PDB file of C-alpha atoms in Angstrom:
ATOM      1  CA  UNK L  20     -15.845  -9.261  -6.050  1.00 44.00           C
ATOM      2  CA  UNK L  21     -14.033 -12.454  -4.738  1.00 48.00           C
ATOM      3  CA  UNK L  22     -11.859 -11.388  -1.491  1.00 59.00           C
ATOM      4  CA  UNK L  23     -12.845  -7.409  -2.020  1.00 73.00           C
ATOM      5  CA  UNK L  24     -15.883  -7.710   0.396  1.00 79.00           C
ATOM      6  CA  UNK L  25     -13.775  -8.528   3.377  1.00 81.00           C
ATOM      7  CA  UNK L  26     -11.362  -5.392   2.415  1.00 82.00           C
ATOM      8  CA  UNK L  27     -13.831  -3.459   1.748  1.00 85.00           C
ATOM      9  CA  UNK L  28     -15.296  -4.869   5.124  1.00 85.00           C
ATOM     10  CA  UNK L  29     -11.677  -3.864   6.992  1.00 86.00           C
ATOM     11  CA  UNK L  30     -11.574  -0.411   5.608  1.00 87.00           C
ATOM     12  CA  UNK L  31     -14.163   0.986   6.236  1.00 89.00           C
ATOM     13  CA  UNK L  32     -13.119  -0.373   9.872  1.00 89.00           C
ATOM     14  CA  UNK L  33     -10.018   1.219   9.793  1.00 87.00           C
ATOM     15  CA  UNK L  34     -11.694   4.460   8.666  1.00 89.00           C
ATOM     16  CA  UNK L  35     -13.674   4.673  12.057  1.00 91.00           C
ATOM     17  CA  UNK L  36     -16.966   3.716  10.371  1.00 92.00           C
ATOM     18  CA  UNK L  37     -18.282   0.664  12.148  1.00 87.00           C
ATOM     19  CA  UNK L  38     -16.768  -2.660  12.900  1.00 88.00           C
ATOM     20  CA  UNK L  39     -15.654  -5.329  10.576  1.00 82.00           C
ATOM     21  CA  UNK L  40     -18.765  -7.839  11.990  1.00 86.00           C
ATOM     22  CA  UNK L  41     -21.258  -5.129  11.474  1.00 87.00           C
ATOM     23  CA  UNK L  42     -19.978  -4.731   7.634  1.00 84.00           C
ATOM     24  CA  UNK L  43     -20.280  -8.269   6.854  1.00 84.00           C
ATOM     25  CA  UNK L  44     -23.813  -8.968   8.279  1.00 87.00           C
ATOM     26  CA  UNK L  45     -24.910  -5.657   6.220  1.00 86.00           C
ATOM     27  CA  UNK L  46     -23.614  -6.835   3.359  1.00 81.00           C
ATOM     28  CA  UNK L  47     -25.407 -10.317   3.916  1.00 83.00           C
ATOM     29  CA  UNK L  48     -28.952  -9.476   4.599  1.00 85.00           C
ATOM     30  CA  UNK L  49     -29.169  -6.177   1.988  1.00 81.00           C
ATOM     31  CA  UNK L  50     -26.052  -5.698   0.440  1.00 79.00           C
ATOM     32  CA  UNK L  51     -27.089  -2.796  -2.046  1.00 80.00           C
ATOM     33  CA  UNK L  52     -28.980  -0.891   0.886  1.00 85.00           C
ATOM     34  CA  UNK L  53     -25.873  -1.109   2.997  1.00 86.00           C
ATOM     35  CA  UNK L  54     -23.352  -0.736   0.604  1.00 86.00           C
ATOM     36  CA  UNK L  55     -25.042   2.890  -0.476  1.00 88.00           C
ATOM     37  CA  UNK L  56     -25.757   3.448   3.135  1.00 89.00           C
ATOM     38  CA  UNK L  57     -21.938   3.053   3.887  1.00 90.00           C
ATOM     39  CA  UNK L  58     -20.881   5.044   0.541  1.00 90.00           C
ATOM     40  CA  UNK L  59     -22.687   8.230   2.165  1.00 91.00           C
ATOM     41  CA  UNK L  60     -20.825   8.190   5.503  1.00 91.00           C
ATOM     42  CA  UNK L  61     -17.611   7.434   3.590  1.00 91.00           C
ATOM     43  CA  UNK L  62     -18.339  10.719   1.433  1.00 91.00           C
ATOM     44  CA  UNK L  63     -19.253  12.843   4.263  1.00 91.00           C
ATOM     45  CA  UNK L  64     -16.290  11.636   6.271  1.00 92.00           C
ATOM     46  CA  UNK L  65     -13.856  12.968   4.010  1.00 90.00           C
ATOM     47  CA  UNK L  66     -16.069  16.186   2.910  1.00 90.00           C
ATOM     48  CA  UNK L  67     -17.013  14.614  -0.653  1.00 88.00           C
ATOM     49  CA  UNK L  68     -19.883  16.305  -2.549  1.00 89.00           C
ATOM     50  CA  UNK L  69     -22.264  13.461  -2.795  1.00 88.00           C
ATOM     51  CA  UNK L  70     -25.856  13.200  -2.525  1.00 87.00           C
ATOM     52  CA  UNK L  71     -28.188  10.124  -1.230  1.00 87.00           C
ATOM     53  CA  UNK L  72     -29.469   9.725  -4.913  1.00 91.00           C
ATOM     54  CA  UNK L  73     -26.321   9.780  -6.467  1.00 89.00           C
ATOM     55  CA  UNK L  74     -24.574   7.249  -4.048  1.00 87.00           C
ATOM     56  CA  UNK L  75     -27.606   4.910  -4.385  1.00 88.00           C
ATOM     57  CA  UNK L  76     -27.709   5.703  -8.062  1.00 90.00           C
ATOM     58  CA  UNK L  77     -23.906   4.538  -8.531  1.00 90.00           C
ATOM     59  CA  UNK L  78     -24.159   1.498  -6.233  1.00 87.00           C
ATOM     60  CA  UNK L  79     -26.937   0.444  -8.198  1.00 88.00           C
ATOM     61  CA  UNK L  80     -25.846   0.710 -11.757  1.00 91.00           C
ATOM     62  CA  UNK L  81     -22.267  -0.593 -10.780  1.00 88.00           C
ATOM     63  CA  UNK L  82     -21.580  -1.972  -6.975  1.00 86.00           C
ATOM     64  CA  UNK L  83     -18.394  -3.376  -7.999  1.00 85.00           C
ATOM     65  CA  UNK L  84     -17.329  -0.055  -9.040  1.00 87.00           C
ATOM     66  CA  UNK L  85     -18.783   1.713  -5.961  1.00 87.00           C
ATOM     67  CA  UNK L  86     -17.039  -0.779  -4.082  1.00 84.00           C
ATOM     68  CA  UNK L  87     -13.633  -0.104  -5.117  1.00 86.00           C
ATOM     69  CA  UNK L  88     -14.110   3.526  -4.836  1.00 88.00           C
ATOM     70  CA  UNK L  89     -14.986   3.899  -1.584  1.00 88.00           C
ATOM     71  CA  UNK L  90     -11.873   1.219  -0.285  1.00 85.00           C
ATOM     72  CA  UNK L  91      -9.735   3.404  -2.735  1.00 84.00           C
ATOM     73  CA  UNK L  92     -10.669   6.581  -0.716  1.00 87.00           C
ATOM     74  CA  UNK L  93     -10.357   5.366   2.537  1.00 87.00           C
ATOM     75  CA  UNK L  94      -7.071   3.954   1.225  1.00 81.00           C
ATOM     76  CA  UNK L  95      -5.647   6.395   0.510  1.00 80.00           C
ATOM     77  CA  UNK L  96      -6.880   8.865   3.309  1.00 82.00           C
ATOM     78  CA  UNK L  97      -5.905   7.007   5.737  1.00 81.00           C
ATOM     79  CA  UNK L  98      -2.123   5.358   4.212  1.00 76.00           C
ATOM     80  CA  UNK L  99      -3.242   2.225   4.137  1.00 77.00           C
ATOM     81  CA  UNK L 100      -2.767  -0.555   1.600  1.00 75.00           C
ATOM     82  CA  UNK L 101      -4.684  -3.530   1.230  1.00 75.00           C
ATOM     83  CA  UNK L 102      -3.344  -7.662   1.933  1.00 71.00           C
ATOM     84  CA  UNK L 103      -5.508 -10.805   1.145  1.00 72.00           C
ATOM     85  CA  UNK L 104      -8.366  -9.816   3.026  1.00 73.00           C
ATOM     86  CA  UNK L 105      -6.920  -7.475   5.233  1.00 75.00           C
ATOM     87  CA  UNK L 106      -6.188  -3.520   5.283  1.00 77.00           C
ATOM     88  CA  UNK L 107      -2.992  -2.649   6.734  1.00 71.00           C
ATOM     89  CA  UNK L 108       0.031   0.811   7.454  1.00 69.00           C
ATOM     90  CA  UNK L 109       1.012   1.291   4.341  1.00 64.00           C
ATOM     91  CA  UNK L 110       4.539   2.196   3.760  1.00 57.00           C
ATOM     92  CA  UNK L 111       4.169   4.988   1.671  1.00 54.00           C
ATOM     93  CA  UNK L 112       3.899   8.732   3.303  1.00 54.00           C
ATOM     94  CA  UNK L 113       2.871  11.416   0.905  1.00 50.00           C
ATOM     95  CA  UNK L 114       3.374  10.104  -2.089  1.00 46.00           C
ATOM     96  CA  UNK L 115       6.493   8.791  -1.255  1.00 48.00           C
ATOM     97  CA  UNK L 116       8.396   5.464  -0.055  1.00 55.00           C
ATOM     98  CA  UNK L 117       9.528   5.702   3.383  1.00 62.00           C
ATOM     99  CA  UNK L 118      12.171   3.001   3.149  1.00 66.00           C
ATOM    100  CA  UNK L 119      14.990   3.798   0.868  1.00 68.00           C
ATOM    101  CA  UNK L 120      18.458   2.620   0.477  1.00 71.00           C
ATOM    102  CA  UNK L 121      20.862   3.651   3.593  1.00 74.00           C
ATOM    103  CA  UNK L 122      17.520   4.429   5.373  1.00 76.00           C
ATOM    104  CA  UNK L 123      18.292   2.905   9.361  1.00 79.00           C
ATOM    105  CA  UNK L 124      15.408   1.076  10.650  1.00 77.00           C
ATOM    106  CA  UNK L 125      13.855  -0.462  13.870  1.00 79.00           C
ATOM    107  CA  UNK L 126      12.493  -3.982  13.763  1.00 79.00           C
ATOM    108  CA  UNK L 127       9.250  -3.867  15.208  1.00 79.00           C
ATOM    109  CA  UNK L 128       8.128  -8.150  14.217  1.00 75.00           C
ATOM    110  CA  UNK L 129       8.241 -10.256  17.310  1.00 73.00           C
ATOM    111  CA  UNK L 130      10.903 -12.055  17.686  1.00 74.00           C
ATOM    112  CA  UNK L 131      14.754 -12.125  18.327  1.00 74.00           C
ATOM    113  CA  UNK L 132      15.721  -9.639  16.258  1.00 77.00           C
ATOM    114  CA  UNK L 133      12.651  -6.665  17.735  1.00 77.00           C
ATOM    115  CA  UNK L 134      13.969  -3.719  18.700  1.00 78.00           C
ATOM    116  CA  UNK L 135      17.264  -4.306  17.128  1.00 79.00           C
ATOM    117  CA  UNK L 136      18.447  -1.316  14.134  1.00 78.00           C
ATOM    118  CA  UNK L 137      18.947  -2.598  10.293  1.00 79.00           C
ATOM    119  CA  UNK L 138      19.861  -0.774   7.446  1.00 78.00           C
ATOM    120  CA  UNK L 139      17.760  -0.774   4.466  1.00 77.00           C
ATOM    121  CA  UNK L 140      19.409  -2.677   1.586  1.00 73.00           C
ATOM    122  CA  UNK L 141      16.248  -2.738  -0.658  1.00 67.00           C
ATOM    123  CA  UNK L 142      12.736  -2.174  -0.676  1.00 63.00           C
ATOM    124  CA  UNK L 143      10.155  -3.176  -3.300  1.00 56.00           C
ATOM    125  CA  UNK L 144       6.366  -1.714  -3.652  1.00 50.00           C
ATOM    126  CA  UNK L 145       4.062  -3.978  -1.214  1.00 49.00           C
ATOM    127  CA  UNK L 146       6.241  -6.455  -0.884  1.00 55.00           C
ATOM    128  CA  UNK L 147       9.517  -6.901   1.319  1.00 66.00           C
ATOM    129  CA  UNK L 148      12.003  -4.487   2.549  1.00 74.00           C
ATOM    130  CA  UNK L 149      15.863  -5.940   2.382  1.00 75.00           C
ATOM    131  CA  UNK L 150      17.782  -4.872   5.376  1.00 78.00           C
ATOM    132  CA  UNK L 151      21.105  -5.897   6.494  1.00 77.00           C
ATOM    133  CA  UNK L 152      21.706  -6.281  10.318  1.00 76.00           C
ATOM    134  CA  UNK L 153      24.863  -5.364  11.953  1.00 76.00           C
ATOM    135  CA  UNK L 154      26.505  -8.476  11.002  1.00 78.00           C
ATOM    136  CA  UNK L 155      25.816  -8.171   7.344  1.00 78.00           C
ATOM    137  CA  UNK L 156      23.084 -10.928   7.496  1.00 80.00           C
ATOM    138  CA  UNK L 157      20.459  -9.980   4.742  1.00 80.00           C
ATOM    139  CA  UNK L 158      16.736 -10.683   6.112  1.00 78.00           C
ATOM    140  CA  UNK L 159      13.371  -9.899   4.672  1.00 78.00           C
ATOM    141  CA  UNK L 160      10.854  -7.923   6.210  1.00 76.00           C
ATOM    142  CA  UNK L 161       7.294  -6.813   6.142  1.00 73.00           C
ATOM    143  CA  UNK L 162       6.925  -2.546   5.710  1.00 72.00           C
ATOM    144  CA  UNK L 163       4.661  -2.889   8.504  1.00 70.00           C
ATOM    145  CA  UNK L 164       7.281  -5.319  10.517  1.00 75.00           C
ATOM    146  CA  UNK L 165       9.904  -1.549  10.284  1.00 77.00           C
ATOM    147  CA  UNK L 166       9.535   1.842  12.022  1.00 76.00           C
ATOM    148  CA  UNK L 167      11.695   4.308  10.214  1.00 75.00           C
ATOM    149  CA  UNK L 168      14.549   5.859  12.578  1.00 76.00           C
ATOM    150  CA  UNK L 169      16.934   8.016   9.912  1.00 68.00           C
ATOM    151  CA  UNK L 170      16.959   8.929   6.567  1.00 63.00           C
ATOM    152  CA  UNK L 171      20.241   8.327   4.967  1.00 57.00           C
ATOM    153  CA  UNK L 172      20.476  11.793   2.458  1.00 50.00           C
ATOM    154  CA  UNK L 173      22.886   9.687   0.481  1.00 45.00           C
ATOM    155  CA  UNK L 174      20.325   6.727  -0.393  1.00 43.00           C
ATOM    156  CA  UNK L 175      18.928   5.985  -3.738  1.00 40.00           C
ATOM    157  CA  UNK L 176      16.205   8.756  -4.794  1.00 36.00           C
ATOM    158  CA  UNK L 177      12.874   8.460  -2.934  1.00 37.00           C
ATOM    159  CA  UNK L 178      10.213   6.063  -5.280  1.00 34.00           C
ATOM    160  CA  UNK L 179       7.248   8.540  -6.167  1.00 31.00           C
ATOM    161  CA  UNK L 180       3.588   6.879  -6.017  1.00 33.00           C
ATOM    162  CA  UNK L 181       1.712   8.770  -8.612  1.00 30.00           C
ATOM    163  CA  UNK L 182      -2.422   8.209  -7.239  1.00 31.00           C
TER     164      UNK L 182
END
């Protein structure tokens, strides 16, 4: 599962079920126990039909599998997306992009520039968002690193995530 453990780990963090610490020393002294133990709350926190045998009977035949489904739900419950071995906001709302082109934004990463407005130039699935400040300087940023202030209704057509 290489790095998966860890996001799995931070998910079901960000999904108010434990901490991160408590999720990694479950997984290291009985990782199938735990790992079905977690599946249930993850099912009955977002109202999912799924009984004790079946969520022990999937994480045994296939804990990779189980895995990935439960950081998928919580995913995409709570608009997240995942990063190396982190979970983070994910830029997408609904189904769709929030930063287009002509979209004005707020600079939210530390620095010189925080606070200041930007307009989008370009913005790419889970990577970096183009904007150009009010100088015309083009800088890269984060979808986390930008708060949305106004949609431009003359931008390029929204991006549609299809789940």
């Amino acid at each position: 599962m290489m790095s998966s453990p860890c996001i799995w780990c931070r998910a079901l963090e960000a999904a108010g079920i434990g901490t991160w610490s408590q999720h990694c020393l479950g997984l290291s002294i009985c990782c199938q126990c735990y790992s079905c133990r977690m599946r249930q709350k993850v099912a009955r926190k977002y109202n999912m039909e799924e009984g004790c045998f079946i969520s022990c009977l999937i994480d045994l035949c296939c804990p990779t599998c189980s895995y990935y489904q439960q950081m998928n739900e919580i995913l995409v419950k709570e608009q997240l997306t995942w990063e190396c071995c982190d979970v983070v906001k994910s830029d997408v709302e609904g189904g769709v992009f929030k930063f287009e082109s002509g979209n004005e934004v707020r600079i939210l990463k530390p620095g010189k520039a925080k606070g200041k407005t930007a307009t989008v130039v370009d913005a790419g699935f889970r990577s970096l968002v183009k904007v150009s400040d009010k100088d015309g300087k083009m800088h890269n940023y984060r979808p986390q690193e930008l708060e949305l202030v106004k949609k431009d209704g003359a931008g390029a057509p929204a991006l549609v995530m299809y789940r």
